[in-house]
Each structure stands twice: as structure tokens, then as C-alpha cells.
Coordinates of C-alpha atoms and ligand atoms in Angstrom, one line a residue:
X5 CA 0.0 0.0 0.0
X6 CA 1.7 3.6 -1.3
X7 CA 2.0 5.9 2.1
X8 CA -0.3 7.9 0.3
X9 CA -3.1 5.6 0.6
X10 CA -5.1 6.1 3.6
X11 CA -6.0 2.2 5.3
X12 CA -9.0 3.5 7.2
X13 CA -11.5 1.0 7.7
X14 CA -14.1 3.0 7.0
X15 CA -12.7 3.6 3.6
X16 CA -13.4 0.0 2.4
X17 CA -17.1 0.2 4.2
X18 CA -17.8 3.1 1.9
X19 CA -15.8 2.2 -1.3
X20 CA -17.6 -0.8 -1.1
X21 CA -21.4 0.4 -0.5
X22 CA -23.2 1.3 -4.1
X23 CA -26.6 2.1 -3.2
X24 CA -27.1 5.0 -0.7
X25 CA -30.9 4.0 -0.4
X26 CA -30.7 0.5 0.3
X27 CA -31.2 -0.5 4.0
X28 CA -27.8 -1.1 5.9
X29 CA -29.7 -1.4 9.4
X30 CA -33.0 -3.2 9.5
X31 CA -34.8 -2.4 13.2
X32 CA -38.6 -2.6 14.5
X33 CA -38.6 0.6 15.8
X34 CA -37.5 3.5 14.3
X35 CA -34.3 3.9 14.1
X36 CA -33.3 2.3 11.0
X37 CA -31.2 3.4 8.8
X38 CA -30.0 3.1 4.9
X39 CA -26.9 3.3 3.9
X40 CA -27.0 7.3 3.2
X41 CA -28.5 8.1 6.6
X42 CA -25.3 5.6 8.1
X43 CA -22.9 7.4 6.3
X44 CA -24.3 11.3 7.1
X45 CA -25.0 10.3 10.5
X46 CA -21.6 8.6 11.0
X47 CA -20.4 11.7 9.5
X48 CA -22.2 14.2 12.1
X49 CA -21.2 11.7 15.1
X50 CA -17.4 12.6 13.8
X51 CA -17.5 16.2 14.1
X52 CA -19.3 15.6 17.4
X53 CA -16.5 13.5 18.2
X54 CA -14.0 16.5 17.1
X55 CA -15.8 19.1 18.6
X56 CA -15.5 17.2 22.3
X57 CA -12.2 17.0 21.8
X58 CA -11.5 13.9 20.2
X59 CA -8.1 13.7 18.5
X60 CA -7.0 10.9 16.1
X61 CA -5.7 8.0 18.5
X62 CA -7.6 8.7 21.2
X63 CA -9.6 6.5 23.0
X64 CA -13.4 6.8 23.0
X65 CA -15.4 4.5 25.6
X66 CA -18.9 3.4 25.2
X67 CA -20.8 1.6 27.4
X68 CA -24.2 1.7 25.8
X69 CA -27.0 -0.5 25.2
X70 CA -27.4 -2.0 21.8
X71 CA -29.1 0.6 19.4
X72 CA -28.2 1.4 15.9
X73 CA -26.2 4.4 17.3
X74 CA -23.7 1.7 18.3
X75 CA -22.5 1.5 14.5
X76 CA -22.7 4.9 14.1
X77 CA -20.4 5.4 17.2
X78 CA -18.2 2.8 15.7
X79 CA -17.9 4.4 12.1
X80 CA -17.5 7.6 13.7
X81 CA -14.6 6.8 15.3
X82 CA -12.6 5.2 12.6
X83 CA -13.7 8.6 10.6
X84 CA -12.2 10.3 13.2
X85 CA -9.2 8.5 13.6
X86 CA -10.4 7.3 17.2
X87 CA -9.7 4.2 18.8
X88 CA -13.2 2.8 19.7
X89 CA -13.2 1.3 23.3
X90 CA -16.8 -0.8 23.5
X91 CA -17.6 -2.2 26.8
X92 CA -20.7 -4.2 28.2
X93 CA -23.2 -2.9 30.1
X94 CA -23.5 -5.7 32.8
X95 CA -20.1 -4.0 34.1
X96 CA -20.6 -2.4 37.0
X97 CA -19.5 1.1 38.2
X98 CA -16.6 -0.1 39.5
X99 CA -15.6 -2.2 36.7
X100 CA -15.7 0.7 34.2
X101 CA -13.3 2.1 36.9
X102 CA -10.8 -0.1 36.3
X103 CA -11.7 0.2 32.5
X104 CA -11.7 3.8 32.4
X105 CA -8.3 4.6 34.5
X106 CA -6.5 2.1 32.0
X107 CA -7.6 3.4 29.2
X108 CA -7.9 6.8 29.4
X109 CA -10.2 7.7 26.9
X110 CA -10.6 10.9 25.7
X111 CA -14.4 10.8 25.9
X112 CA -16.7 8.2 27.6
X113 CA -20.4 8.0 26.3
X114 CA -22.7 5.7 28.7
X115 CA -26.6 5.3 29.3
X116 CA -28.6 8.9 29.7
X117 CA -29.4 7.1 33.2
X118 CA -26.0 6.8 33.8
X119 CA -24.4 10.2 33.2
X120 CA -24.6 11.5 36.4
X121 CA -22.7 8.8 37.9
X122 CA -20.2 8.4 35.3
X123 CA -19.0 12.2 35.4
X124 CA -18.9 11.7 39.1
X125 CA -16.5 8.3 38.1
X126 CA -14.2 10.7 35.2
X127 CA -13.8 13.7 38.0
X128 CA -12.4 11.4 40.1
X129 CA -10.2 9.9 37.4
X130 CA -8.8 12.9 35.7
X131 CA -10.6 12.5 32.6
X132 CA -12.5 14.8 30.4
X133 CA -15.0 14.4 28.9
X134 CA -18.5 12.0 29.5
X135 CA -21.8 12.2 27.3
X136 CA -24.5 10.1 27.2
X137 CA -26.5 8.0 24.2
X138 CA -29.7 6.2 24.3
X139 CA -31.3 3.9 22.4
X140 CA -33.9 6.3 20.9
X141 CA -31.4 8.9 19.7
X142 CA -31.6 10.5 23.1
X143 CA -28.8 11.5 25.2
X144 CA -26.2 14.4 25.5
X145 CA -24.2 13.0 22.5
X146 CA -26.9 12.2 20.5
X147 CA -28.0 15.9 21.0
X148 CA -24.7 16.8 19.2
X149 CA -24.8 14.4 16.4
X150 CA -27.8 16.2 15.2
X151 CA -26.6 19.4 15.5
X152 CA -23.3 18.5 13.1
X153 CA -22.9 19.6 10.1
X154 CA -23.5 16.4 7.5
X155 CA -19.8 16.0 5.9
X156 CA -17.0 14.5 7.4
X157 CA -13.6 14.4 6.2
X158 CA -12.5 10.8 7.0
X159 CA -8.4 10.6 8.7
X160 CA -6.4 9.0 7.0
X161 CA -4.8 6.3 9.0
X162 CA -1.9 3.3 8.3
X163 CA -2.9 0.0 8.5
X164 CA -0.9 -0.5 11.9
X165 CA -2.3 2.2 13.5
X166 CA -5.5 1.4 16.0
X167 CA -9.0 1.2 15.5
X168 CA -10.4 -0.3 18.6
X169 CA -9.1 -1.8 21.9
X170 CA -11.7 -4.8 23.5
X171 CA -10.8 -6.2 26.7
X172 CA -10.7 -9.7 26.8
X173 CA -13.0 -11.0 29.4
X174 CA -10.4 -11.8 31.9
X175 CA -11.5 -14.6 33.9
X176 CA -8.3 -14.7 35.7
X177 CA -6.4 -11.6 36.8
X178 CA -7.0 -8.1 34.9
X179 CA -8.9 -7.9 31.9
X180 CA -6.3 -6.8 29.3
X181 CA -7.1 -4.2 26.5
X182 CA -6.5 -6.1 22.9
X183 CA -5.1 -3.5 20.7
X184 CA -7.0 -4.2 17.3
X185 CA -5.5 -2.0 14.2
X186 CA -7.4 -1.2 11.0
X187 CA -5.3 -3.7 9.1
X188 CA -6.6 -6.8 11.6
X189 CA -10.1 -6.1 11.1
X190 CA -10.5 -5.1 7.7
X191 CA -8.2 -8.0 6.4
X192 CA -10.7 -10.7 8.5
X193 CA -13.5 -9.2 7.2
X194 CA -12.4 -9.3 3.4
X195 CA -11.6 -13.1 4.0
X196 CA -14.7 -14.1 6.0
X197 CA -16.8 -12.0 3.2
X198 CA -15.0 -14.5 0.4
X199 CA -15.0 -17.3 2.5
X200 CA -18.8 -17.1 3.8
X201 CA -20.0 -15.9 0.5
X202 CA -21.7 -12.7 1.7
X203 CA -22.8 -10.4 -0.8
X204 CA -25.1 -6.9 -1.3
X205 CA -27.9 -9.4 -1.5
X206 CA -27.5 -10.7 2.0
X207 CA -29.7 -10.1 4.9
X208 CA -27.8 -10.9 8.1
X209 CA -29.7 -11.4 11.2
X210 CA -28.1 -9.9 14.2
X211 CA -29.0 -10.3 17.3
X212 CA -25.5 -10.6 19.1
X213 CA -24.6 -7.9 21.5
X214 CA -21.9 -5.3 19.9
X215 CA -19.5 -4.8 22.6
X216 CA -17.6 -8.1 21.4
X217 CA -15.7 -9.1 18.4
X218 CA -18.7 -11.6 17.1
X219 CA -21.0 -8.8 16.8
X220 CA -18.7 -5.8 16.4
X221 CA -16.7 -7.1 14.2
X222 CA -17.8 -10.4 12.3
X223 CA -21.3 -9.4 11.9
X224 CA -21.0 -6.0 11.2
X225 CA -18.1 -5.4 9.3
X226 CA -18.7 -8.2 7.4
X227 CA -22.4 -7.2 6.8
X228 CA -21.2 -3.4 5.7
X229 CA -17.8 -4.3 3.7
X230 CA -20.6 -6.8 1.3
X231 CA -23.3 -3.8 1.0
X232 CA -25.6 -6.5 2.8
X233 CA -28.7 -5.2 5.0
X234 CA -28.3 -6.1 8.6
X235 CA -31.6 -7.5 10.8
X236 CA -30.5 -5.6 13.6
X237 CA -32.3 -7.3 17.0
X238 CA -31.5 -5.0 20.2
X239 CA -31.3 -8.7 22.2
X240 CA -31.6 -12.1 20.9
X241 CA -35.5 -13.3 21.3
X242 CA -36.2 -16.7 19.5
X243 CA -39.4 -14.9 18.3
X244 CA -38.0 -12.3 16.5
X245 CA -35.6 -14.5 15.3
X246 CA -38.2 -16.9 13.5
X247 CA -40.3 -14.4 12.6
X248 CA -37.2 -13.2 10.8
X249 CA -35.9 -15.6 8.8
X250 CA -38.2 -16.1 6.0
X251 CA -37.1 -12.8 5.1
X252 CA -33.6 -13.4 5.9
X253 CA -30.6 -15.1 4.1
X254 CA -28.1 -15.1 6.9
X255 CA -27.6 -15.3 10.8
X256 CA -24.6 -15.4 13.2
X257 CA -25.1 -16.6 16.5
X258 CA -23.4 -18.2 19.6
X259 CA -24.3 -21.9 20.8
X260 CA -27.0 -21.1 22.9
X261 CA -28.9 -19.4 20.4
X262 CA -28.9 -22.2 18.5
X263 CA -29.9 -24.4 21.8
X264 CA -32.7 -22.0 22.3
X265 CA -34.0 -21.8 18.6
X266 CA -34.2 -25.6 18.5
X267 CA -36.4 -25.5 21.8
X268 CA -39.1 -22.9 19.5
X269 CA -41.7 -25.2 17.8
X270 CA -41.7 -22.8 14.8
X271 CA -38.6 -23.5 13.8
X272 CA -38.6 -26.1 10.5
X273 CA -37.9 -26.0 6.9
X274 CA -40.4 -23.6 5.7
X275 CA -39.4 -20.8 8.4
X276 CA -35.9 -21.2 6.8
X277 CA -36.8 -22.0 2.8
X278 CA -34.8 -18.4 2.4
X279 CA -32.0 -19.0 4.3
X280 CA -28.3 -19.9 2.9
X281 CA -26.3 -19.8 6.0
X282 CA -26.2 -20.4 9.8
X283 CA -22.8 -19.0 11.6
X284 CA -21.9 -20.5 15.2
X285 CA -18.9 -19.6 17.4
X286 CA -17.6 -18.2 20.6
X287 CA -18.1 -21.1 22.0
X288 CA -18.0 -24.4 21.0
X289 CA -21.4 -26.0 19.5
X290 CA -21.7 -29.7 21.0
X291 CA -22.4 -31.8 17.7
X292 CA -25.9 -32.9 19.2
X293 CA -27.2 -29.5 18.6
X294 CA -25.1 -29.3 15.0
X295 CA -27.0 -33.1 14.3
X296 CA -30.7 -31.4 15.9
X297 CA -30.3 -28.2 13.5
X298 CA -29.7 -30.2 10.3
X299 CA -32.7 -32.8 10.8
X300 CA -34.7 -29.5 11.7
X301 CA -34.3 -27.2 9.4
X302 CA -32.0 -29.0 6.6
X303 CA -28.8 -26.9 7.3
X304 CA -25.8 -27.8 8.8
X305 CA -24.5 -25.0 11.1
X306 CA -21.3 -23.3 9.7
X307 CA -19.1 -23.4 12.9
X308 CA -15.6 -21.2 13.1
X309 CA -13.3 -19.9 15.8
X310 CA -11.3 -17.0 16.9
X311 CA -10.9 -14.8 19.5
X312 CA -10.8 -10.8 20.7
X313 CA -6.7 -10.8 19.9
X314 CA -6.7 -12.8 17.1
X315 CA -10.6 -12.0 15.0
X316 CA -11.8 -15.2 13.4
X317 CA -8.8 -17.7 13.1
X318 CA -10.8 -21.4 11.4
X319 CA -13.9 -22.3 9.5
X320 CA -15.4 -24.7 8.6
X321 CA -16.3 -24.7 4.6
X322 CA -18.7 -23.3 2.7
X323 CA -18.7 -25.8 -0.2
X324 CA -17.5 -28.6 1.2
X325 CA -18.6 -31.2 4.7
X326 CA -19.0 -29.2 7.8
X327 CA -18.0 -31.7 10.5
X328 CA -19.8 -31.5 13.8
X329 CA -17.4 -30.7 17.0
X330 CA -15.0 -29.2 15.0
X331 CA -13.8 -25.6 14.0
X332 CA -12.4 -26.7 10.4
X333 CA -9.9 -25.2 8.7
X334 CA -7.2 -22.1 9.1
X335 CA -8.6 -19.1 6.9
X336 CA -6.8 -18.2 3.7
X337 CA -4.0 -16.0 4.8
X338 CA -4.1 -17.0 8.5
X339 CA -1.5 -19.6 9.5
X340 CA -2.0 -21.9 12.2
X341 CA 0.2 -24.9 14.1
X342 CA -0.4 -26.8 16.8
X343 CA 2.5 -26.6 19.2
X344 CA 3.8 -28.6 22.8
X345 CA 2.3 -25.9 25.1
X346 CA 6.5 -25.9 26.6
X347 CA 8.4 -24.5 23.7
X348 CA 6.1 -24.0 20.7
X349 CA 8.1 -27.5 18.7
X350 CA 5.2 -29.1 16.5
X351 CA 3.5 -31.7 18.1
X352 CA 2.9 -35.5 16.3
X353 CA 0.5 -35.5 13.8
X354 CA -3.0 -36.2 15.7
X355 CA -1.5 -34.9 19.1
X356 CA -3.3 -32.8 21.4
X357 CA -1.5 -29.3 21.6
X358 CA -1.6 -25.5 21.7
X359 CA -3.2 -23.6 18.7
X360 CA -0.8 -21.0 17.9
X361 CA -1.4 -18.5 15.3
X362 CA 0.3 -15.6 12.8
X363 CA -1.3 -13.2 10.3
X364 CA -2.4 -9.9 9.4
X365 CA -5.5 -10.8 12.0
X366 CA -3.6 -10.8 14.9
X367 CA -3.7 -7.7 17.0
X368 CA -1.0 -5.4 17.8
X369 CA -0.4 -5.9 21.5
X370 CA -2.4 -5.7 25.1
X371 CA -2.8 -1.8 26.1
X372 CA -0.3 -0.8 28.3
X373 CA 1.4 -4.3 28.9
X374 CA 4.2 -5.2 26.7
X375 CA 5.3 -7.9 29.4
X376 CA 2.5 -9.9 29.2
X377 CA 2.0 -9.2 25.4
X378 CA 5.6 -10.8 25.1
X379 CA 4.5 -14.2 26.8
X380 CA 1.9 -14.5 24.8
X381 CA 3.9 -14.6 21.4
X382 CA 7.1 -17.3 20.6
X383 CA 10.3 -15.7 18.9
X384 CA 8.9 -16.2 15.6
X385 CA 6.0 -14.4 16.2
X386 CA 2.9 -16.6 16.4
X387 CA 0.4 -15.8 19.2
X388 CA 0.0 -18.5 21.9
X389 CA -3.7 -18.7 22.0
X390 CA -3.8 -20.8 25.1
X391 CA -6.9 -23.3 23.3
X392 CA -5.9 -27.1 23.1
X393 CA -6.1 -28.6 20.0
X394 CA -5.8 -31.5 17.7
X395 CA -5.7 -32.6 14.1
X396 CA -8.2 -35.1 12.6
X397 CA -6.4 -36.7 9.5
X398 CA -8.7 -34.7 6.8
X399 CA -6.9 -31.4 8.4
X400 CA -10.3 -30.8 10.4
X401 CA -8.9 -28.8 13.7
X402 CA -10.7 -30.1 17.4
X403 CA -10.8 -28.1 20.1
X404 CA -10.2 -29.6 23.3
X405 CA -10.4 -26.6 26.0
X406 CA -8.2 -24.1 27.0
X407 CA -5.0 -25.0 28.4
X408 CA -5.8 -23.5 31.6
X409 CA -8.9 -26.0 32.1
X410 CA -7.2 -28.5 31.2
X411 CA -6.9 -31.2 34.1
X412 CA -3.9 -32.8 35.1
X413 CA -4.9 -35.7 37.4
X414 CA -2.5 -38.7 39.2
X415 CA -0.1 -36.8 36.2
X416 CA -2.5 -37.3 33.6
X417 CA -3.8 -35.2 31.1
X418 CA -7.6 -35.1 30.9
X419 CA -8.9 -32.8 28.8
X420 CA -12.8 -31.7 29.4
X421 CA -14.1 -32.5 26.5
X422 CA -13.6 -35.9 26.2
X423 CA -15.3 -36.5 29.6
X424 CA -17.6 -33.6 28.2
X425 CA -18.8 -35.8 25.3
X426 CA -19.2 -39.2 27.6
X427 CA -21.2 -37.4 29.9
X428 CA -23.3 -35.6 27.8
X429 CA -24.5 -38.9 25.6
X430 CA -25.6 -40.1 29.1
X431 CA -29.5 -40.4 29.1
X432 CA -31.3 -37.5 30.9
X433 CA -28.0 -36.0 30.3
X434 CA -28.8 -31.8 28.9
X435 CA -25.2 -30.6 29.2
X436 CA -21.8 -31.0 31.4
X437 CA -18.9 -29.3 32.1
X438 CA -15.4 -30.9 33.8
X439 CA -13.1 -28.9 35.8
X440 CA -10.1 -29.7 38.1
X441 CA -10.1 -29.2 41.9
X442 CA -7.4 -29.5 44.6
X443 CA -7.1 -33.1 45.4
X444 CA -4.4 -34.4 47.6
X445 CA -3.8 -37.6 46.2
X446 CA -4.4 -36.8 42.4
X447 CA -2.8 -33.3 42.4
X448 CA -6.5 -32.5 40.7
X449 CA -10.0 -34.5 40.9
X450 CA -11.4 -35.2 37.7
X451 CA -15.0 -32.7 38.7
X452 CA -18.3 -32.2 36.6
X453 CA -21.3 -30.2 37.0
X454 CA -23.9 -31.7 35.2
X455 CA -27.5 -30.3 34.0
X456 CA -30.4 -33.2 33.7
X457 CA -32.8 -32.8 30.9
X458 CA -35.9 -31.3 32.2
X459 CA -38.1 -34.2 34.3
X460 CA -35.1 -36.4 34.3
X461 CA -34.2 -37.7 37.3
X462 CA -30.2 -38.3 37.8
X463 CA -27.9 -38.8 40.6
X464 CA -24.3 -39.2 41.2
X465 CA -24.1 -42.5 41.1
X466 CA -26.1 -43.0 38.2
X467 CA -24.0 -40.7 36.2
X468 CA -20.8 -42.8 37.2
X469 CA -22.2 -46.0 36.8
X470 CA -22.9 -45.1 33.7
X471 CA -19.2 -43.9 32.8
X472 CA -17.7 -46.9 33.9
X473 CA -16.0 -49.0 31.4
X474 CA -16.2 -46.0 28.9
X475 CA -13.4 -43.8 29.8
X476 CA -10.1 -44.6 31.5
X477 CA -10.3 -44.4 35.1
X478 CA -7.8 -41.7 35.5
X479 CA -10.6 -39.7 33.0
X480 CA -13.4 -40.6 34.7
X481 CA -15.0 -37.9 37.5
X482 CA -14.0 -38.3 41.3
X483 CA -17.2 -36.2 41.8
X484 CA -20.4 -35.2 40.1
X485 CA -22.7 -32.4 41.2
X486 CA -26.4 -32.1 39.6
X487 CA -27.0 -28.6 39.0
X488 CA -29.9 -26.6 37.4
X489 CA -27.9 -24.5 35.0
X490 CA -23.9 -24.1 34.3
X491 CA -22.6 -20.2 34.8
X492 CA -22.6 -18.4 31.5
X493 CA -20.9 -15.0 30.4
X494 CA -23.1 -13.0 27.9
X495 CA -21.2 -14.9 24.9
X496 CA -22.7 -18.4 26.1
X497 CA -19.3 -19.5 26.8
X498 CA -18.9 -21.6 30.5
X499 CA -17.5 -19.7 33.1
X500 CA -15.3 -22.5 34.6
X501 CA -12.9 -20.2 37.2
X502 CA -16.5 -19.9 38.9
X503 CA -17.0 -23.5 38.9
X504 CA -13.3 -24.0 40.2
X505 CA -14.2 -21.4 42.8
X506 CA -17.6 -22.7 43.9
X507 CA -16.5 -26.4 44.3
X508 CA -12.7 -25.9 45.4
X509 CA -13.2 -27.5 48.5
X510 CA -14.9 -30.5 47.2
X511 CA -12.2 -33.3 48.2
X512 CA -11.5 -31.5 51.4
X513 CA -12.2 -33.8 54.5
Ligands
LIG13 P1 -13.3 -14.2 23.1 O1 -12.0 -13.5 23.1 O2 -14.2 -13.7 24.2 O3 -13.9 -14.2 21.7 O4 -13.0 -15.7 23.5 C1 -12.2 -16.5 22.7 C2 -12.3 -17.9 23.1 O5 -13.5 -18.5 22.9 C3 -11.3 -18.8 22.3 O6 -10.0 -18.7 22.8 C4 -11.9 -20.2 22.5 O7 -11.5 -20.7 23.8 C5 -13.4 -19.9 22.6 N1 -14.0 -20.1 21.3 C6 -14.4 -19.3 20.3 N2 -15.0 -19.9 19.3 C7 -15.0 -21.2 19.6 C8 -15.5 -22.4 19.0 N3 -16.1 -22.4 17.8 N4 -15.3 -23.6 19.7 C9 -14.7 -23.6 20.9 N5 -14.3 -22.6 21.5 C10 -14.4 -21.4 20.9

């Protein structure tokens, strides 16, 4: 690219969008907009961006509810040169603390029924500036979006320079700020777009929340970049969702949508008769739902994998078999090896190991923490992604778990989702998760919280009765505790640090 050349993200959105009319964000209410009233409005949120004091490469912080103001936020800050900072609104006040004094954005945008508190939060902090947005273009800053003139000249950025920092979710120690550049997304985007087929004839429902990379990033960029029309769904309700998709082509979702969807008794081949394509990740989808979806509805759920540092790192293929349980293949330009967690060395073909990965999708660093950014990459520049990992021999790429769940037991390595899978093919059996706790014999017990289907009736004993003879005994569970539900994050994925936390005395006398 000549130095000339601006790589703004925002750039490619617009060089790519043809039709100013057509509908970019599809909503129920009113706030809808076509691609024209995205652009202007994108434009009007930049100079209110500017006129705050907004400089290029500063940070801007939202924590606001899911609205179509959201994308507007987001292409305003890449028009401004901005480095958008999205964060959930579960957080609490003194969560965004911790946010907010690492960050140091610039400006902060929150809830109108926030404001007061979060000025009171910046004061304290040193920081400037705090406006609020609602969902119905209410709000301090949506005030001075509509009082901005409608033209914007976009920055011109590099393609190493930053467009957004998410924080990982953090589950142990401080959440880190992933430092993604213009280059990381718009490269993933442009692949996924080729990979996924999507094209200005696509409509994409969206119902994921927008302060992660799924629906940030995936959904949206990859919606824009084709000139598709997004169903934009402010949370994810298995009504709208049906009601939907005979008028929809697309839809990218996380397991337990899927779960959920199967569980709605208008879900079947005529609802989806229009539909080319079902997306799943962020967690993995247990091949009983992938098997439930494609004797439903016809399809088979299109699963890939990635994460917040790294945007979408495997799919599984468009053309060819999508295999149940498994992520598929590296993406075209994304290079991926399974390495001995110790040293990085390749492992044996088939071996479980770490996926480690290198490309123009991996970010540029964690905010303020070059230490910890340097254990997370080898010498030779691949990104430790801390999932475990094996090969099938068709090149088809398992997950296993993370290599912090993994358990080591007696000096074993069990790993979940083996024990996972056993389980969960156990009559009465809805869904299981394994985790290690303090044992002082093993090291680690072999533990699993498992849910019953609804009216089944399981115990403990059942459960290992049933195990025995199918898994090794240093696999099989020391314990099993029947519980209602498993602790989710907003993503769907299973929190186990909680389960660790809640069970940890478990083997103590
Ligand atoms: P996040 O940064 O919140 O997107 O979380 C990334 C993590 O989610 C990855 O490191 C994986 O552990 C997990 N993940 C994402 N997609 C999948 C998938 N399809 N199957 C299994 N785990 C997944």
C-alpha cells in the first residue's frame, strides 16, 4: 500500500457500498437506517467526536445499550481516527473504573441514566469528557450528532495504526485491553466476506450484543464491507428470530442461540426456505445440537473460531462437509500450528496441543502491557492462544479446551471435553462441564457439573455408573454435582474459574 493511501476501515465500508438507499440497518422501531442516513449520521457523530475534543488515536469509551447508534459510534470513530473502546453494560460502576483509569479515553459515552454517575466516576479519574447516548437517539451526544454539520472528512490512518481496543473477558487476573488495528479487522473481514459468501444481497440477522468481536466485528463489518442489510435485533428473542428468517438469508449466532432456537416449535424447513447460512462460534457447539439443526431445518450449522486478539482464526467450509465438534480449517491467509504448550516444537500429527497462530489478523499488542504481550507470542511471532487442539487426519482442527482448564490428574492429562462428550451422551443428560479441583492424592480431581434434561431424574451414582467401562479411570470424574444451569458470560461460553471457585473444597475432609 503507497504511504499515500489512507487504510482506514471506513474507507473499504464506503468504497464498497453502491446504493445509498438501500437499508444497511434493518430495526422494529424507528431507528433504521440506509446506507446514506449511516454514512451522514456517521459523518455528524465525527464532528461531534471533534468538537469534544477527540483527536485521532484517542480513545473513546462506550458503554451503551445495543441501538443502531452503536454502528454509528463505531464508524465515527474510525472517521475520526479514534480508537473505539466498547464495553458491556452488565459492568458495573466499578468495573468501568478499572476500564476507564487504563484506558484513558478521551471521551466516555454511557446510558442517559448513567451520566450523572459516570462524570462523578471521570472527575475522580482525571478524565475529560462523558456524554450520554440512548437507544432512541436520546442523550447528551446524540443531542450533538444532530446538531453537526452532515460532511465529514474521514483521517487518514496506516494500516498499523488502531481502531479499537476490546478487553478480553479476563476470567483470571486483569482484563487486558486487545489492541486491534485497521489492518486486523479489515483483512478478517475481506476473507470471511470470500469465505462465507456474503454479498449486497444478503440479509444478516443480528441479534449478538456489539461490545464483542462476534458482533462488532464479524457481523458487522462483514455485513457493511458486502453492501448486505443487517436485521439488527437490540437482544436475541427466538421470536423475532423466527419471525425473521423467512425474510432473511443469513444469521450469526453463539451456541445457545442455537440451543434455544431448537427449543421454539416454529422452527422447521419452511421458516428457513430463504436462508443460505447459519454461523456459530464463541463457544464451542456440541455436535448434538449441529445433528438437531440439520434434521430441523435442513442446514448444517457453519461453525468457526477466533478470539478478541486474534478476529476469526478457522472455518469450517462453505462448499465442502461441515464436521460436527470441529472448527475446520485455518482461513486463507491465517496460519495456524499446533505446538507442545512448553516451547512451541510441532506436536505428532493427531497430538493434542496448543493452537498457535500468525497473520495480518492478529492484534498489535495488550494496552499498556508489553510484558504480558511478550508471553503470549514465541520468537517467531505466532500468538499463543492458550486453546488445546488437535488434528483429525482430513486437516479438520478439534478443540479440546483451554489449556488453563485442562486437568492434570495422578499426572495425567484429561482434557474436558472428552469427559464432556461421555457425559453428555448419558440419558437424561442436557449438558456437562469438567473442571479440576485440589485433590491431595491426584494433584487434581477429575469434577463435573452436570444439568439433567428437564423431568429427568439423575444422581451421582447413576452418572458414574454409567461412565464406567467407557473412559479410562484416571478420565473418569471423582465427583459429580447435579446442578440446574452451568454459569454463563453474555457470549454463552462456561465460566469454569467460577465452577473451580464454587467447588474448590470438594475433596477436602
Ligand atoms: P473471546 O476472546 O471472548 O472471543 O473468546 C475467545 C475464546 O472463545 C477462544 O480462545 C476459545 O476458547 C473460545 N471459542 C471461540 N470460538 C469457539 C468455537 N467455535 N469452539 C470452541 N471454543 C471457541
Amino acid at each position: 500500500m503507497s504511504r499515500s493511501r489512507s487504510a482506514n476501515l471506513f474507507d473499504l465500508i464506503a468504497a464498497r457500498a453502491r446504493a445509498p438507499e438501500k437499508l444497511a440497518l434493518e430495526t422494529a422501531d424507528a431507528t433504521a437506517l440506509t446506507y446514506g442516513e449511516l454514512f451522514t449520521r456517521s459523518a455528524q457523530a465525527a464532528h461531534a467526536l471533534v468538537a469534544l475534543g477527540v483527536r485521532p488515536g484517542d480513545r473513546v469509551a462506550a458503554q451503551i445499550e445495543k441501538s443502531t447508534d452503536v454502528v454509528v459510534v463505531a464508524l465515527a470513530c474510525l472517521r475520526a481516527g479514534a480508537v473505539l473502546l466498547p464495553l458491556n453494560t452488565a459492568y458495573t460502576l466499578a468495573e468501568l473504573e478499572y476500564f476507564l483509569g487504563d484506558a484513558e479515553p478521551a471521551l466516555t459515552l454511557c446510558r442517559p441514566e448513567w451520566l450523572e454517575r459516570v462524570r462523578a466516576l471521570a472527575l475522580k479519574l482525571g478524565l475529560r469528557r462523558v456524554e450520554s447516548l440512548g437507544v432512541n437517539r436520546d442523550g447528551t451526544f446524540a443531542e450533538a450528532i444532530a446538531a453537526a454539520p452532515a460532511a465529514f472528512e474521514t483521517v487518514k490512518r496506516a494500516s498499523g495504526d488502531l481502531a479499537a481496543i476490546l478487553y478480553t473477558s479476563g476470567t483470571t487476573g486483569r482484563s487486558k485491553g486487545a489492541m486491534l488495528t485497521h489492518e486486523n479487522l479489515a483483512s478478517n473481514a475481506l476473507t470471511l466476506i470470500d469465505c462465507w459468501r456474503f454479498t449486497s444481497t444478503d440479509r444478516l440477522i443480528h441479534p449478538l450484543p456489539v461490545f464483542h468481536t462476534h458482533g462488532l466485528f464479524v457481523a458487522v463489518n462483514v455485513a457493511l464491507i458486502s453492501g448486505a442489510t443487517m436485521i439488527f435485533m437490540n437482544k436475541f428473542d427466538p421470536d423475532a428470530v423466527i419471525a425473521a428468517m423467512p425474510g432473511a438469508t443469513s444469521m450469526m449466532g453463539v451456541p445457545t442461540f442455537y440451543i434455544r432456537l431448537l427449543d421454539h416449535p416454529g422452527l422447521d424447513r419452511g421458516t428457513c426456505a430463504n436462508m443460505r447460512l447459519f454461523v456459530s462460534g464463541s463457544a464451542p457447539l456440541l455436535a448434538e445440537t449441529h445433528h438437531a439443526w440439520r434434521e430441523r431445518t435442513g442446514f448444517s450449522i457453519l461453525e468457526r473460531y477466533g478470539m478478541t486478539e486474534t478476529n476469526m482464526i478457522t472455518s469450517n467450509p462453505y462448499d465442502a462437509e461441515r464436521r460436527p465438534g470441529t472448527v475446520g480449517f485455518a482461513l486463507p491467509g491465517v496460519s495456524v500450528r499446533i505446538a507442545h504448550p512448553d516451547d512451541g516444537a510441532p506436536v505428532r500429527a493427531g497430538e493434542v496441543g496448543v493452537i498457535e497462530v500468525k497473520g495480518p489478523n492478529v492484534f498489535a499488542g495488550y494496552w499498556r502491557m508489553p510484558e504480558k504481550t511478550a508471553q503470549e507470542f514465541r520468537a517467531d511471532g505466532y500468538f499463543i492462544t492458550g486453546d488445546l487442539a488437535r488434528v483429525d487426519e482430513q486437516g479438520y482442527i478439534h478443540i479440546v479446551g483451554r489449556a488453563k482448564d485442562l486437568v492434570i490428574s495422578g499426572g495425567f492429562n484429561v482434557y474436558p471435553k472428552e469427559v464432556e462428550s461421555e457425559i453428555d451422551a448419558i440419558e437424561g443428560v442436557l449438558e456437562s462441564a469438567v473442571f479440576g479441583v485440589a485433590h491431595a492424592d491426584f494433584g487434581e480431581g477429575v469434577t463435573a457439573a452436570v444439568v439433567p434434561r428437564p423431568g429427568a431424574a439423575l444422581t451421582e451414582q447413576a452418572i458414574l455408573t454409567a461412565l464406567g467401562g467407557r473412559l479410562a479411570k484416571f478420565k473418569a470424574p471423582k465427583r459429580v454435582i447435579i446442578v440446574e444451569s452451568l454459569p454463563r458470560n453474555a457470549m454463552g461460553k462456561v465460566q469454569k474459574a467460577a465452577l473451580r471457585e464454587a467447588y474448590k473444597d470438594i475433596y477436602r475432609a
